[in-house]
Amino acid sequence: MLAAAGAVVALWTGATRYTGTVARGYRWLGGAALFWFAGLIVTQVLAVPLSSTGTPLSLADVAPLLALASAAIGVMVLAEEDRRSDSGTVLPGLADGYVMAVALLVIGWVLRFGAEFYRLGGRPETFLVDLLHPLTDLAVLGALLPVLTASWRRILVPYIALLALTGADSLGVGARISGGHQDILGQLAMIVAACLFGLAPWVETIAARFDLLPRSIQTAARGADGGLPSLLGVRRAAVTSSGAATIIAAAAVVVAAFVVIVHGLASAPASGLALVIAGGAAVLVIGIRILMLVRENGVAMRMWREASNSLRDLADRTGDMVLICDLDGIISYGSPLVSAFSYTPEALVGKALSDFVHPEDIAAARAVVAAVIGVPEEEALMAAPVDIASRPSAAVRGALSAGAATAEAAATEAAATDGNGRFSCRVRAADGTWRHVECAVLLYRLPGEPARMLVSVRDVSDQVALRQQVTHLTFHDGLTGLPNRAYVEERAREALDPSAERQAGVIFLDLDGFTEVNDLVGHGAGDLVLAQAARRLREVVPAQEIVARWGGDEFAVLVENATGVTEIVELAERLTVVIAGAPFKIAEREIGLTASVGVALADESAPGVVLRNADVAMARAKDSGGGRVEVYAPQMHADVVRRLDMASDLQRAITREELALQYQPIVELDTSRVIGVEALVRWWRGDEAVSPRAFLTVAEDSGLIASLGEWVLRKACAQGAAWRDASWDIGLSVNIGLRQLNAPQFSAQVAAALAESGLPPGSLTIEVSERMLVEDAGLIGDRLAELRDLGVKLAIDDFGTGYASLAHLRQLPADIIKIDPSFVSGLGVDPVLTLLTRTIVQVGRDLGMQVVAEGIEQPRQLAELKEMGCGYGQGFLLARPMGAAAVETLLRSGSGQNPEIAGQVVSDNETKPVII
């Protein structure tokens, strides 16, 4: 009785050290001990024997039966977590328990119950009542056998206590039949059972205190997973829980068969001895064979487990992060590579997968996990619980279904495109950042252990960033950071769709004179100008509209949400103002630029046509002098086609040398003697003479100007040499532009033309505009110095239009000054222009330079220039441009005023072209 009371106290006290199901299990065991204690008290109070043959059960029998039921419940509660995660079925365990109970009953019958039965006289109906306690004990032991093998660490001691209780009840059968009291051995067994029950909640504490168990076993015992230690390196038994139950049952059968054989040899009659020995031996052999099969199965299981133990080594060495979690989505293991996400493996254990997945991606994860585990999509969305051995629990469905409905479509698509358990998502690192990862999910099983999910996670953040960068570079300009042409063309398909609610359109902008900027200061500085221009445009254009670099020095603005045509045109006007409003500052240099802007409005035309129309309008603005806005009109397209045809014909004419040179004489004003000529290129397109301004502009835009200029230089030098061979000592002037002068081999081209023709270098004059010298005197000066080293003369053309001061004049590397026609036209009419012209003439003479007045068309102009002391002149009054033969005729006449020669003019538009 004291032992039972001590067990009650020990169990209830020990239960307070635990929480959850473990605490409840020990309380049930405490209740069982309390029932046994109550039964003992009732027996003492009533002062009656345990029972007597022929009498029904007494009140003292009820309490032990209740105690047995409470103990069975307590053991099952203690093993609840392990039984929940055990993937084995119930029927094999119950079958093993039944076999063990029958074997124990056979042993008990042979050793104890049979003799009592025969002593009683063989009355089964009364004997069965006396066997009630041991039979119920055996039934409970058999039913709890699979529970024991699944969770032996915590319920082994209570199970042994029940086994001791069964022995005590078996030893008490004789006392019940005889109506006496239990013998000393039975009472001792009861005391052992009570002590074992009281010891149960303290076993782990005692083992840890005296270090009775290996540390790995202690750690495994404390785990809540129920099977993880064996999966990741902690050694488990060689067989599964069901295998262990089979071994116990088979061992019980072997012992029972051996007992039967021994008992038969001792007491069976001769007639039945052979049958007893044969039957017992057969059962013995079967039992031994079962043990051998179980052992063989254990060896195979051990080999399987040893192979599976390599999972940890693989997880530690692989380049991917490896996670193992149960079907609830709870992480039970993380490989060391989780440190790449700033986590420790211990920090992840017990956490849900859904805690780390981005909310927008969690629906995709849910769909893939459901597909891997084998749950239909519609069933995965249900909240009903499912079999944990083959399907995810309600917890995993609840956790993974936390993704918003907005991601449902993406999840369906992800699951549909990859049915092998792979998906991409974003996961949260410990520092709060989101990493892009690729995940692979695999259903992982080991015999006798719960099904799990094996998740490999590969960090692809760098690859995603690279893809995003490539995509950005594909649709953005690397210099300005603006969207590029490909982006505009892609976006225009949607943006330029005509709509009644809005007005869409395209603005094209080209920087006027940007080519000269590159030629003057280099492409690096030109890139800085483009970057500054991009910033200015972006500041002016509303944030919702797209500003892009179309290519080169061209920009495009895609307007999608204008209220009307006026708003788009006003925006285009603002763009011209922001470009021309302030100079661009490059390397302590200020460069002023204007912009040619074209506007095209969205209509029923295809987006590509609208973009082309804006480009055409921009070209028209540029042809009109630049610094202006042009809105596309249908006739502009015809002009573009005409220019393209002209460029094609011009290239063909240069290749076939179908161009012609004319020469405008330069006359000494005092003597009317021709002292030189200026070469001017002319083109007859079929029977039609093309305006020099028209085809030279086309040559500039198409890039043909370089080959055209080289052709003019060679032909003019050859003609000049021919005249000198004919004893006509006249100079030859050729105009060049900035692009031709900045060509790397221009000086070599000049030298080659002189050498090829035989023209003395001093007979050739290279004319450059004053504006070129002013914009970059240093760079141009170096190039001109190379020409002067060849012995070539240099002339400043159109002097007075480049804003060079007279004081700056003596710093320019020139031999000749050519006064611009705008000054000559005002002589005798405009006192200011007359005064400026007189000053230029005087300064030129003082500096020892030849002064040539261009554009002399009136006698008064000629008279004024002579009076000022200007030495040379050029213009229609003196001589018009003419062919080489006409020049020779003029030279023979010795005069520049020849009406017949003057009539050879090609066009009344004789604004002098510049051969660049």
PDB file of C-alpha atoms in Angstrom, residues 489 492-498 506 600-614:
ATOM      1  CA  GLU A 489       9.489  50.737 -80.670  1.00  0.00           C
ATOM      2  CA  ALA A 492       4.883  52.432 -79.203  1.00  0.00           C
ATOM      3  CA  ARG A 493       2.801  49.411 -80.196  1.00  0.00           C
ATOM      4  CA  GLU A 494       0.525  50.112 -77.256  1.00  0.00           C
ATOM      5  CA  ALA A 495       1.102  53.804 -76.596  1.00  0.00           C
ATOM      6  CA  LEU A 496       0.309  54.986 -80.120  1.00  0.00           C
ATOM      7  CA  ASP A 497      -2.983  53.165 -80.311  1.00  0.00           C
ATOM      8  CA  PRO A 498      -5.454  56.011 -81.051  1.00  0.00           C
ATOM      9  CA  VAL A 506       5.960  61.228 -80.904  1.00  0.00           C
ATOM     10  CA  ALA A 600       4.022  63.322 -85.438  1.00  0.00           C
ATOM     11  CA  LEU A 601       0.586  62.638 -83.991  1.00  0.00           C
ATOM     12  CA  ALA A 602      -0.907  59.188 -83.501  1.00  0.00           C
ATOM     13  CA  ASP A 603      -3.556  58.350 -86.060  1.00  0.00           C
ATOM     14  CA  GLU A 604      -4.833  55.238 -87.759  1.00  0.00           C
ATOM     15  CA  SER A 605      -1.336  54.548 -89.100  1.00  0.00           C
ATOM     16  CA  ALA A 606       0.809  51.778 -87.684  1.00  0.00           C
ATOM     17  CA  PRO A 607       3.096  52.778 -84.786  1.00  0.00           C
ATOM     18  CA  GLY A 608       6.144  52.291 -86.977  1.00  0.00           C
ATOM     19  CA  VAL A 609       4.733  54.730 -89.510  1.00  0.00           C
ATOM     20  CA  VAL A 610       4.105  57.346 -86.797  1.00  0.00           C
ATOM     21  CA  LEU A 611       7.719  57.021 -85.635  1.00  0.00           C
ATOM     22  CA  ARG A 612       8.908  57.421 -89.212  1.00  0.00           C
ATOM     23  CA  ASN A 613       6.737  60.508 -89.654  1.00  0.00           C
ATOM     24  CA  ALA A 614       8.290  62.150 -86.601  1.00  0.00           C
TER      25      ALA A 614
END
